PDB file of C-alpha atoms in Angstrom:
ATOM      1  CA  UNK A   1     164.324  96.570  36.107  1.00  0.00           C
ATOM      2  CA  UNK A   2     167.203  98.926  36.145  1.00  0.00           C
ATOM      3  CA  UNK A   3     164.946 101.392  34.124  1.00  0.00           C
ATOM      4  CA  UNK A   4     162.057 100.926  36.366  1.00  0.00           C
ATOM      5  CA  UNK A   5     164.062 101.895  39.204  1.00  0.00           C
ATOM      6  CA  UNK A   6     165.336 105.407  37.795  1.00  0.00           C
ATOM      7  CA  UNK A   7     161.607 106.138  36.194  1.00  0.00           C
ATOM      8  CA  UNK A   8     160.461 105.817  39.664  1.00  0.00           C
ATOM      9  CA  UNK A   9     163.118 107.691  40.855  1.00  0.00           C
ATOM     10  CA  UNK A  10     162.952 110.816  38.637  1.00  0.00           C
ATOM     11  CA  UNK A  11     158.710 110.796  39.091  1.00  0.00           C
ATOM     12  CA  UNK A  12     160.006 111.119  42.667  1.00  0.00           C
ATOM     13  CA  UNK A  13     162.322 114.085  42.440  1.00  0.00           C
ATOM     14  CA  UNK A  14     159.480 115.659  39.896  1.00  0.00           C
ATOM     15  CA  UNK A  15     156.520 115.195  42.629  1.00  0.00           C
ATOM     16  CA  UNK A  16     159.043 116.864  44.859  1.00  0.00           C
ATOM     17  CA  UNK A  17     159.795 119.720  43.328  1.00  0.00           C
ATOM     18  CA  UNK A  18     156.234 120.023  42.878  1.00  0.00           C
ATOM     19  CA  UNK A  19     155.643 120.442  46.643  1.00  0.00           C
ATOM     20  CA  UNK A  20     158.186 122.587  47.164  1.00  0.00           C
ATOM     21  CA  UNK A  21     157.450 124.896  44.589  1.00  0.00           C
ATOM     22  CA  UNK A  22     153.594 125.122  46.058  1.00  0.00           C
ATOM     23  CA  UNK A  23     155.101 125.860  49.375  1.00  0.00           C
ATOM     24  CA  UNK A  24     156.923 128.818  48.455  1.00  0.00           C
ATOM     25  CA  UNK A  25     153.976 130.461  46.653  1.00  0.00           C
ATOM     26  CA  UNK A  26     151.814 133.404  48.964  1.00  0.00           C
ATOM     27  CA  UNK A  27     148.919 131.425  50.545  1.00  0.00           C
ATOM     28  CA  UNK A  28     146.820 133.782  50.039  1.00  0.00           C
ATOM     29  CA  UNK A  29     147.939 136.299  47.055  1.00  0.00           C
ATOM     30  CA  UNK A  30     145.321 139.016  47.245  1.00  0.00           C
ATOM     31  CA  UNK A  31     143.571 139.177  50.133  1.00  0.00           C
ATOM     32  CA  UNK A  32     145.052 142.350  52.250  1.00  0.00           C
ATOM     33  CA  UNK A  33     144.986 145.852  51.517  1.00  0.00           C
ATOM     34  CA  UNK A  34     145.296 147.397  48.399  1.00  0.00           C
ATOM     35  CA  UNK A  35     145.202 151.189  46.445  1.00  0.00           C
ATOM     36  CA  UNK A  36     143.664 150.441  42.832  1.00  0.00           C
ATOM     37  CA  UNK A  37     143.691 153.554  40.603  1.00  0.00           C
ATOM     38  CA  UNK A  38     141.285 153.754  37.342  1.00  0.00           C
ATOM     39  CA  UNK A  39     143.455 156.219  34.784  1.00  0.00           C
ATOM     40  CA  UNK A  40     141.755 158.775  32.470  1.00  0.00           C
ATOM     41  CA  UNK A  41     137.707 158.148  33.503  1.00  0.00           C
ATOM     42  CA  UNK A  42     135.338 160.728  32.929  1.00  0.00           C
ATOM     43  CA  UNK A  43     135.907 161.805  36.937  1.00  0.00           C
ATOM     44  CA  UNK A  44     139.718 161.979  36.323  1.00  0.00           C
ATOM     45  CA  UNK A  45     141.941 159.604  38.107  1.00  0.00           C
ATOM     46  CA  UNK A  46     139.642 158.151  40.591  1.00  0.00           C
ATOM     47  CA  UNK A  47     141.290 156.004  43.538  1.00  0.00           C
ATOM     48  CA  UNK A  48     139.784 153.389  45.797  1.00  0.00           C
ATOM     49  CA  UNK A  49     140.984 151.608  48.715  1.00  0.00           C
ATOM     50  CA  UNK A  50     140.255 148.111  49.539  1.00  0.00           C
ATOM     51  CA  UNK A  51     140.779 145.436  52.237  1.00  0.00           C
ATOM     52  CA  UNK A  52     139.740 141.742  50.643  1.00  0.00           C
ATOM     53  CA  UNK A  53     139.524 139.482  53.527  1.00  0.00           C
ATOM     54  CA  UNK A  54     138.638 135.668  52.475  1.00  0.00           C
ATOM     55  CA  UNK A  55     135.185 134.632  54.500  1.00  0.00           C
ATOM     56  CA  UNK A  56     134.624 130.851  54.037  1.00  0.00           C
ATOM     57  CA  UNK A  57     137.104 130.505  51.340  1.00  0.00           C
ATOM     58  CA  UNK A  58     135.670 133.655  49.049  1.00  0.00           C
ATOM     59  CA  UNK A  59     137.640 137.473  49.100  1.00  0.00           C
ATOM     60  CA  UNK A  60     135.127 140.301  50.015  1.00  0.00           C
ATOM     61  CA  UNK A  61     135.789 143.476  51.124  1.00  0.00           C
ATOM     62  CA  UNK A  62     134.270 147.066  49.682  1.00  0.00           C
ATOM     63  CA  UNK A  63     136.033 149.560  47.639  1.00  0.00           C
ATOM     64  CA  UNK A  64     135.879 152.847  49.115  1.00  0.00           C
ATOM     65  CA  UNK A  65     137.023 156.051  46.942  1.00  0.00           C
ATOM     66  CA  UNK A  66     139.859 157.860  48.253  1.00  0.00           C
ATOM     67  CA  UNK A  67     138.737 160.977  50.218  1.00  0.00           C
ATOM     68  CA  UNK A  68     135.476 160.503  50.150  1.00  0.00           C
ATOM     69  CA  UNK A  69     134.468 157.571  52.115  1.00  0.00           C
ATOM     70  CA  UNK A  70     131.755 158.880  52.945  1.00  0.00           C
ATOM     71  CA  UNK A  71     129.623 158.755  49.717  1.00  0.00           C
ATOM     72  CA  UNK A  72     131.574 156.640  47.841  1.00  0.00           C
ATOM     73  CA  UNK A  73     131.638 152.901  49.550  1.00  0.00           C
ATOM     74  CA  UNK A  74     130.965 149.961  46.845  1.00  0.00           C
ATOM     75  CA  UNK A  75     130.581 147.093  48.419  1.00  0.00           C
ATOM     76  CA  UNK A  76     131.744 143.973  46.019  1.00  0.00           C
ATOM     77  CA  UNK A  77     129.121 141.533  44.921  1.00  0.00           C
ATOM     78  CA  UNK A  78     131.778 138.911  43.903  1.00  0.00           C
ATOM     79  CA  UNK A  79     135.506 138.102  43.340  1.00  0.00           C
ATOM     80  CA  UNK A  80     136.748 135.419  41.243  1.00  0.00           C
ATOM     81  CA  UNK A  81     140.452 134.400  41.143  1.00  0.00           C
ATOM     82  CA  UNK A  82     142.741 132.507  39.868  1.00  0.00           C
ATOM     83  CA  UNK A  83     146.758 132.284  40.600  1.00  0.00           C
ATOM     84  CA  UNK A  84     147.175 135.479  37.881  1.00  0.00           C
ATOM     85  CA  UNK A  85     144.536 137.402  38.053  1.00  0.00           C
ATOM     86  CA  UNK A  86     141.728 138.721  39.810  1.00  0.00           C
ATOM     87  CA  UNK A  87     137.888 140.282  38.546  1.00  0.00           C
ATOM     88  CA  UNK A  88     135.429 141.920  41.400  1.00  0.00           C
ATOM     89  CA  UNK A  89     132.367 142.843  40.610  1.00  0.00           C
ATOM     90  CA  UNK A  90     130.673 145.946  42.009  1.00  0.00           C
ATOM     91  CA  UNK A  91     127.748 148.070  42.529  1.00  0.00           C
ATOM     92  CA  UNK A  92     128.731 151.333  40.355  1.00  0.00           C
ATOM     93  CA  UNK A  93     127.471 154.715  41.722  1.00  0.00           C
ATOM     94  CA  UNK A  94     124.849 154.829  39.149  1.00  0.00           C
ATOM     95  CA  UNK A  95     123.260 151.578  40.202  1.00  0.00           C
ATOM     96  CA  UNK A  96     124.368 149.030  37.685  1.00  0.00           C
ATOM     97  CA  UNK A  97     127.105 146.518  37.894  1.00  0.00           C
ATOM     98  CA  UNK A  98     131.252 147.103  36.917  1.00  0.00           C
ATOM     99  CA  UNK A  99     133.681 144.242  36.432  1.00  0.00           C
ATOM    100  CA  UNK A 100     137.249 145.391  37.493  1.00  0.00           C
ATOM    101  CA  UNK A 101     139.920 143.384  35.917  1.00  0.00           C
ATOM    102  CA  UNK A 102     142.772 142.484  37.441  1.00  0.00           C
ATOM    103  CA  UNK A 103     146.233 141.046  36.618  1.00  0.00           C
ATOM    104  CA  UNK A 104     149.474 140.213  38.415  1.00  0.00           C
ATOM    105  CA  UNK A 105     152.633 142.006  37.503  1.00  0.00           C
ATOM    106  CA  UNK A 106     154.675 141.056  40.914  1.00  0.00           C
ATOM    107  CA  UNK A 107     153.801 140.331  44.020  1.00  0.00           C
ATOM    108  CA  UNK A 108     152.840 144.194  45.023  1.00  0.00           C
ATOM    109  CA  UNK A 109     151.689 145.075  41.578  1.00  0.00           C
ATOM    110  CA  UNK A 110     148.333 144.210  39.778  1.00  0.00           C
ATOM    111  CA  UNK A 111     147.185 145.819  36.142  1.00  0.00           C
ATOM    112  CA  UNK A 112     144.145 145.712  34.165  1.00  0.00           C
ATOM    113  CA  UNK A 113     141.062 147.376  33.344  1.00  0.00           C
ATOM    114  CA  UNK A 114     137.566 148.818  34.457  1.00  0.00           C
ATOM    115  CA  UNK A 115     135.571 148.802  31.518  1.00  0.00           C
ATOM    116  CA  UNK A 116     137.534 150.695  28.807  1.00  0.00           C
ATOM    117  CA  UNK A 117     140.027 152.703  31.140  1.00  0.00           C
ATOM    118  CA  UNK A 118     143.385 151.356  32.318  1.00  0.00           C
ATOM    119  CA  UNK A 119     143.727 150.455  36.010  1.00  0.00           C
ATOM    120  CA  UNK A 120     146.181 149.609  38.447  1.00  0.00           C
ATOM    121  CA  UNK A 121     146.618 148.361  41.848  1.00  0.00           C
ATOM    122  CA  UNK A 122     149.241 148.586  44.537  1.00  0.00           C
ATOM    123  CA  UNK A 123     149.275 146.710  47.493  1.00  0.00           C
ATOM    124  CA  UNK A 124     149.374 148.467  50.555  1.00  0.00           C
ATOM    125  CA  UNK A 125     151.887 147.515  53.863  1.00  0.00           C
TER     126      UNK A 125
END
């Protein structure tokens, strides 16, 4: 009985910690503004800007290219997430679709890749 008693106890303390681990974790990790820069493509350095807002439960938002916001607005088909990491999918400027990549490195600091060129993404305050 005496076991019984402390199993029950420590599945207590473990569903506990549990809770209180959730609770500390950003409710909502990357929706907000963010700067995500794609290193070395053929266009150099290129920089876009983004705002994902969540819309019944799904991030959407467009990237727009720094500086030219104009001309260069992608608006993204679809985001998929998980706690770590984070792929949009986008219109490219030459009609077909790009899958963007995404990893967590901190909570202000995401890495990854567009196609074959390194990327990285800063969020914004």
């Amino acid at each position: 009985m005496r076991k019984a008693g402390i199993f029950l106890f420590l599945l207590f303390l473990g569903a506990t910690a549990v809770c209180f681990s959730q609770a500390s974790a950003p409710a909502d990790f990357f929706a907000g503004k963010w700067e995500i820069t794609v290193l070395n493509s053929p266009k150099g350095d290129v920089v876009f800007l983004t705002d994902l807002v969540r819309k019944d439960g799904i991030l959407t938002g467009d990237l727009v290219e720094k500086g030219d916001a104009a001309n260069n607005t992608r608006k993204i088909l679809k985001a998929e997430e998980s706690a770590d990491k984070l792929v949009l999918v986008f219109e490219s400027s030459q009609g077909g679709e790009m899958t963007l990549e995404l990893a967590k490195v901190d909570n202000d600091n995401l890495k990854g890749t567009l196609y074959t060129f390194e990327a990285t993404a800063k969020r914004l305050k």
